[in-house]
Structures are given as structure tokens and as C-alpha cells.
Amino acid sequence: MAAEQTPARPGTMREHRRIGRTLFADYGGPAVSVTLLTPGIARIRFAPSGAFAPRRSWSPVPPDDDFDEPPVSGTTTADGAVEIGSTGLTVRLEPAAGRVTVLDPATGRVLLSDGPDGGPAWDPDGSALTWTRRMPADQHYFGLGERTGPLDKRGRRHTFWNTDRFSGHCPGTDELYKSIPFYLAMDEAGRCHGLYLNNTYRSVFDLTDERGERLVIACDGGELDQYVIAGPHPGDVVGRYTSVTGRMPLPPRWALGYHHSRWGYETEKQIREVAARLRADGIPADAVYLDIEALDEYRNFTWDRKRFPDPAGLVRDLAAQGLQTVLLVDVGIKYQPEGGYRPFTEGAERGYFLSDSGGRLLLRYVWPGLCAFPDFLRPDVRDWWGHLHDELLATGIHSFVNDMNEPSMRDRPIYEPGARPVDPPPDTPHGPPDERTTHAEVHNVYANAENVATRGAIIRHRPGERPFLLSRAGFAGLQRDAATWTGDNASYWEELELSLPQLLTLGLCGAAFAGADIGGFYADAGPELLARWYQLGAFYPLARAHNAKGCSDQEPWVWGERIEAVCRRALELRYRLLPYLYTVFADASRTGAPVLRPLLYHYGDDESARLRDDQALLGRDLMVAPVLRPGRRTREVYLPEGRWYDLRTGAAADGRASVLADAPLEGELPVYARGGAVIPFGPVRRWVDEGPLDPLTLRVFPDADNAAEGVLYEDDGVGVTGPSATTRYAYRGGTVTARRDGDFAPARRAVRVEVPGRPERVLDEDPGDWELSP
Ligand code: MIG
């Protein structure tokens, strides 16, 4: 993609004008525009031709006019620079070469600058563009989508091109399934800004030039369209980023339970046996998955009736045990010109599949053999695709996994040795007639468009209910329509360890509802690895176990009662924490805050906490310290500022210090509650909504001033618009008070209050508002 030619650069600024919130500057043809969308979000665009492209229907961002115009001021400085700013950001266009400096108006601090030799450039013979700016030595860069490696993304080149990486999630892996060109930058004082590149073409953030301290953003086509986001706290940046690309809607409560999945369960009978075993063994669970083995010759929207004779009966019987059924759907539709398969016949007749630039149907290999691929960028195709799900939804299938939607395809039958992954040719036409484009522009948003279709179908079928959908691929904004998982990991200790920074990174990028396959997908998990994976997986936002066909069994019971007990206990802890977890999700849906957070999210000014990726915060008030290596029975845990309580023993320790924590295999991981928090617990359940929250247990963890606060969000667990209640708990001077707002009335229940060093107190009936004096 790099231009062989000397890149062209804008000349000197010829003229500029401000219209409302937007500043245009002309550089003798090429142009830069700056729009203040909100006081803390500036959209900075560069077009070599001077003409800015209209918004695409598949854009992850809303039109500028959707944002209320903030107060805007502008000035021209003595050296010929032009400024436009609001209360959160000032953007300065330097007089030469389209260079930009962004400042914090309150302190004058430079957030980003192009330096003396940076700025935008383009390939005069092609469509590639670059923007070069300073990468100061004290800046750390977090986010950048789905990545391997530790939290700080400095020193690496990050390409955005959705890729089915079915083997090897290694230190050197670049592209994975999802592309989210957004970073959160933080300096050594913990002050942040963010940048989102709003461009769906293949793009690159190159952070390798540590010596020259230069950061290069490059894209294959389109415009350099950047959203610069003010901090100073990580929460400010992530909140603003998700105000642009969207937030995870609150999932149905059952989706926070344990999901049990495996590719390789071959028959209805086997699925029933697994479900029965989950229940018999007391493994809490809320969902069971059907993978492609349930399909007739791997064709989407069919059933293999020999192996799955009665899908409706299966789904009904699972539902009766509190288990939702989730079915996998691929994007490839089997090429069956001889007829007998409606999705192909109909899609072909109506011209819904991709054709190459010569007009020939684009056919590549996926599981069913040769397949055609729907053009999800077209609204009519999305509508049709959604309706293909009608029968499955009527059968009772509750939710779907959108798999292989990078899109993933090969040049030869998948089982043939040497079959290679391929992409559609970049010039493959896409999109509706009034927005025709090519694959090069929309490859990265193909999955988002599919997810819109699937989600719409689920909602149409069960109006008023919150849908659950799981997607492997995605682009910025993915979180609006689907939860996601990190694809085909493998059962290695290194990948258990990788899962944490990977999920923390996704969380910073707005993908709050994400998980890695518990146990590892490929390869074989031994007993200790499996147990440690369940212990950590119970803290993933999405707690889903999965395993590949042909690999050794990985159910919690395969290594006997001792290991199974560890897995059960880990999941029981998750279920006991559900009132808290659901409250964290509700908060995430309103603010965009990650569910699972790196320590830097709250302790970025602490050098010892900033780059930690072997511990994580679940919400604000819980911190988990997993065991990521075999044979370890203790581990060092860093406690940030404040007081922390070991959840297992109640023992308190003060922060900005490391402790050596016990971490026996047969027990619970070291998990800490933040001093100053009141955490709501529920009873263990076989499934999330097995019964009402009774008793509600409030564990009070006083801070150094002997005070604490907490929140509990409640609703019916599934409705979109139903009543809800938020109860705030406060502990001060030995008194605990509760104050409830909202119109949801929880079922009658008892409340237990646990304060360290005191006898437990019980309220037989929770009146909503109450006070317990010492
Ligand atoms: O090429 O449907 O990531 O979760 O079980 C393998 C079979 C296709 C890849 C998914 C995995 C799923 C598997 N799929």
C-alpha cells in the first residue's frame, strides 16, 4: 500500500473560512476541514482533491448534525495559524502543509502535533493517504482493536483488515477478526486523549518509529477522517468515543450467565446429554450452542434431520431447563444451481450475491463447498437475510452466532491440503445503486452490516425483548449490534494469558461484551489449564466455553470431580456476583465504560498500575488476579491506591503495594473488593433467572474513612422499555442506608448486610428505602 512515488503534500494555506462549527482551509486544491462535534470531539478531515465525500449509509458514525452545536470560538495567530476550538479542545491549523496541532484549552497542553515535518500526504498515482505526526516518548497507546501482545501498542505496526486467523494468535500476529482503528493515548501523568480514524478501507497505524518518534496513520483509499477526542481521564475518552460509534445496549440478563458450546457435538441426543449433565452436576448455565454439525451438509438455515430429527422439541426441552439455544450461521450460501435450496435459488434470482467486476457470481469455498456471498451493504439484501432466519426463530432458536463474517473463504475445498484463505478481489462491486463501491472500501464493515440484519430479525420476532447476538468479525461500532469473541484461540497457557490484555483492549475500544473461548478452541487443555481457564473465564464479560471438533473433550467434568469442582465454584461465584455484574453492564450501556477494565482505567497516574495486564477490574469495585502459569499456587498482586479486601477471607490490605496472594488450584482466584464499595450478591442459581434475587446480600467494604457506597440496578431482565429500579447504598458512621429510585418493584426478599468485624444483620423484607443503625 505504501506509495512508491514521492508522496504529494499540501502547500501553504491559501484561504480559510469558518461556517458555524466548521473551519475549512484550502491549500491550493487540497483541503483540511475541522468540525467541533461536541466541546470535546473534533473531526479533522483531509481531502487531496479538496472535495469531501458524503456520509456512507454504512458509516459507523452519525451525521455531524446529530450532535448539538457546541460553543465555538476561532482566532488567527500572529504566525499565520488558524484556530478553532470549544471548551474541551483547540485545533490549530498551521500555515504550511496542512499540519495540525490539538491542544487542551484549559492548560495549553499539546495533545497531538504533526511536528515540523509531519502532516497529511498522498500518493499522486493512487488512492493511498498517510498522516504523520509526533509520537512522544512518554505517550502510551492503548486500544487499536483486536490484538495480541501486551496493553501498550507502541513499537508495533497495526493493520486493520478483518482476517480469519484460524491458526496462531502469536506475538507477531497482526490482523485478526475485528478492525477498530481507535486508540486511547496516555502520558506518564495519566492524562489522555483519543483518536478514531473514520475510514473503512484497509488502514495501518504504524507505531514502530520509536527512534524518530513518529506515528504514521495510513489508509488505502477514502479520506483521512479523524475524530480527535479529549480526556483527560480514560473514561472521558471512551465515553466520547462510544458517543460517536455507539454503545453496547443492555443485553438480556440470561446472556450474562455461562454459555456452553462446542463444535463437534454431532447429534440432538448428544446435546441433550450435555445439558442433562450440566444440570446433574450443578454447573450453572444459561445457553447451549448448536454449531455447523446441526446443519444439512453445512448449509445455513437447514437441519440435518437424521442427527437433529426434532429441533423444535430440542429447543423446547432445553428452554424448560433454563437453557437458551444459540445457533451458528455462516455468511457463505452453498452454490446449488440445480435447485432444492431456497437461500441460493432466491438469492441468485434476485441478484443478492456478490459478483466480480466482470459480472460473474463470486464463488469461493467455505464449509458446504463452493459458496456465494450476500452483499450485506444493500438494505434489500439485509432485509432478505433477516427473513431467512424466520423459520429458525419460529422453531424457538433464541440467538445466533455470526461466524466466518470477515468474510472468510478459501480458494479450494477447505479440507484439501494447501487450500489458502483468499479475499474477494478489491474491485468486487458492492452496495446499493446510489452508493456503489468496491470490496476495498467495505470489507471491514461487511460483518457489521450482517449483524444489523440478524439483530433486526431477532427483534422483529420478539418485539420488546432485548436480543443477544454474537459476531466474530466487526468494525468500530460493532458493539451496537453484537457481542463478540476473540475467535479461534488455542488451549495453551500463553493464550490464557493473552486473553486478558486482548479483552481489556477490546473493552477500551467500545466492545464491552466480549469473551475468549474458555478452555481454548484448538489444541487440548489438560486439567490444570482447564481449571485455571474457568477461573478466569468466569470474569470475562462473555463467559463462553468452546472447543474445536477433533480436539480432546473439555467439559468441566472430563478430568474428574476434583477439577470439575474448581470449574463449578468459579461459575458459582459469577452467578453470586450477578446483581453486581448486571449493574456494571447497565452502567456500560449508558456510559460506554468497559465491563472488564485495565487498571489504567482508574489508576492511570500510577506507574505500577498503568501497564498491568495480568490483573483486571470488573467494573469499578472488583479486581481479579488470575493464575496464568502452571504450577503456581501463589501470585504477586498489585493493589493500587486505597484499601482492598480479599473477597475470600475478608482480609484488608492497603494499596500502592504488592502482596503475595494464595492461589491454590482448588479454590477461588484472588479477587479483591475496593475499599469504599458496597457490593450486591445474590444466591447461586442453576440459571440466571431461575428465581428472584432472594436473599440479597450486601457486602460492605469500608474505606480508610470507614465509609462505602454501592449501586444495584434491577429490571425484569429482558424487556426493552419496562420498569427499572436503581438502589443506592451508603455506609457511614456505622449506619447503612438504602434509597431506591425507579418504578420496578422487585419480588419480596430478605436483605443481609455484612460489615467486616460485625455480626451479620438481616432485614426480613426489603422495603426499598431503609436504614440500619449500628
Ligand atoms: O472454520 O463452525 O471461530 O467458533 O466452532 C471453522 C465451526 C468455523 C470457526 C469459529 C468456531 C466455530 C467453527 N468455525
PDB file of C-alpha atoms and ligand atoms in Angstrom, residues 164 166 177 263 291-292 328 330 367 403-404 410 414 472 485 487-488 517 521-522 544 546-547, ligand 1:
ATOM      1  CA  ASP A 164      -9.940 -15.201   9.834  1.00  0.00           C
ATOM      2  CA  PHE A 166      -7.715 -19.734  12.339  1.00  0.00           C
ATOM      3  CA  TYR A 177     -11.140 -10.800  13.004  1.00  0.00           C
ATOM      4  CA  TRP A 263     -18.074 -27.559  17.720  1.00  0.00           C
ATOM      5  CA  ASP A 291     -22.594 -25.420  15.633  1.00  0.00           C
ATOM      6  CA  ILE A 292     -22.455 -26.376  11.942  1.00  0.00           C
ATOM      7  CA  LEU A 328     -24.284 -20.751  14.304  1.00  0.00           C
ATOM      8  CA  ASP A 330     -22.005 -18.627   8.262  1.00  0.00           C
ATOM      9  CA  TRP A 367     -17.738 -25.462   4.770  1.00  0.00           C
ATOM     10  CA  ASP A 403     -19.309 -16.771  12.088  1.00  0.00           C
ATOM     11  CA  MET A 404     -16.898 -16.563   9.116  1.00  0.00           C
ATOM     12  CA  ARG A 410     -10.713 -20.226   0.515  1.00  0.00           C
ATOM     13  CA  ILE A 414     -11.460 -26.385   2.884  1.00  0.00           C
ATOM     14  CA  ARG A 472     -16.783 -12.952  15.250  1.00  0.00           C
ATOM     15  CA  TRP A 485     -15.454 -13.341  20.934  1.00  0.00           C
ATOM     16  CA  GLY A 487     -12.135 -16.314  17.521  1.00  0.00           C
ATOM     17  CA  ASP A 488     -10.057 -19.432  17.290  1.00  0.00           C
ATOM     18  CA  ASP A 517     -13.251 -19.319  24.280  1.00  0.00           C
ATOM     19  CA  PHE A 521     -10.667 -23.666  20.886  1.00  0.00           C
ATOM     20  CA  TYR A 522      -7.938 -25.626  19.121  1.00  0.00           C
ATOM     21  CA  ARG A 544     -18.465 -18.897  26.995  1.00  0.00           C
ATOM     22  CA  HIS A 546     -15.952 -23.534  23.319  1.00  0.00           C
ATOM     23  CA  ASN A 547     -13.838 -26.244  21.755  1.00  0.00           C
TER      24      ASN A 547
HETATM   25  O1  MIG B   1     -13.537 -22.704  10.305  1.00  0.00           O
HETATM   26  O2  MIG B   1     -18.305 -23.549  12.852  1.00  0.00           O
HETATM   27  O3  MIG B   1     -14.490 -19.479  15.145  1.00  0.00           O
HETATM   28  O4  MIG B   1     -16.126 -20.942  16.847  1.00  0.00           O
HETATM   29  O5  MIG B   1     -16.909 -23.515  16.041  1.00  0.00           O
HETATM   30  C1  MIG B   1     -14.132 -23.076  11.493  1.00  0.00           C
HETATM   31  C2  MIG B   1     -17.097 -24.131  13.222  1.00  0.00           C
HETATM   32  C3  MIG B   1     -15.508 -22.464  11.537  1.00  0.00           C
HETATM   33  C4  MIG B   1     -14.910 -21.032  13.378  1.00  0.00           C
HETATM   34  C5  MIG B   1     -15.409 -20.425  14.657  1.00  0.00           C
HETATM   35  C6  MIG B   1     -15.661 -21.505  15.651  1.00  0.00           C
HETATM   36  C7  MIG B   1     -16.671 -22.493  15.099  1.00  0.00           C
HETATM   37  C8  MIG B   1     -16.141 -23.088  13.799  1.00  0.00           C
HETATM   38  N1  MIG B   1     -15.876 -22.008  12.851  1.00  0.00           N
END
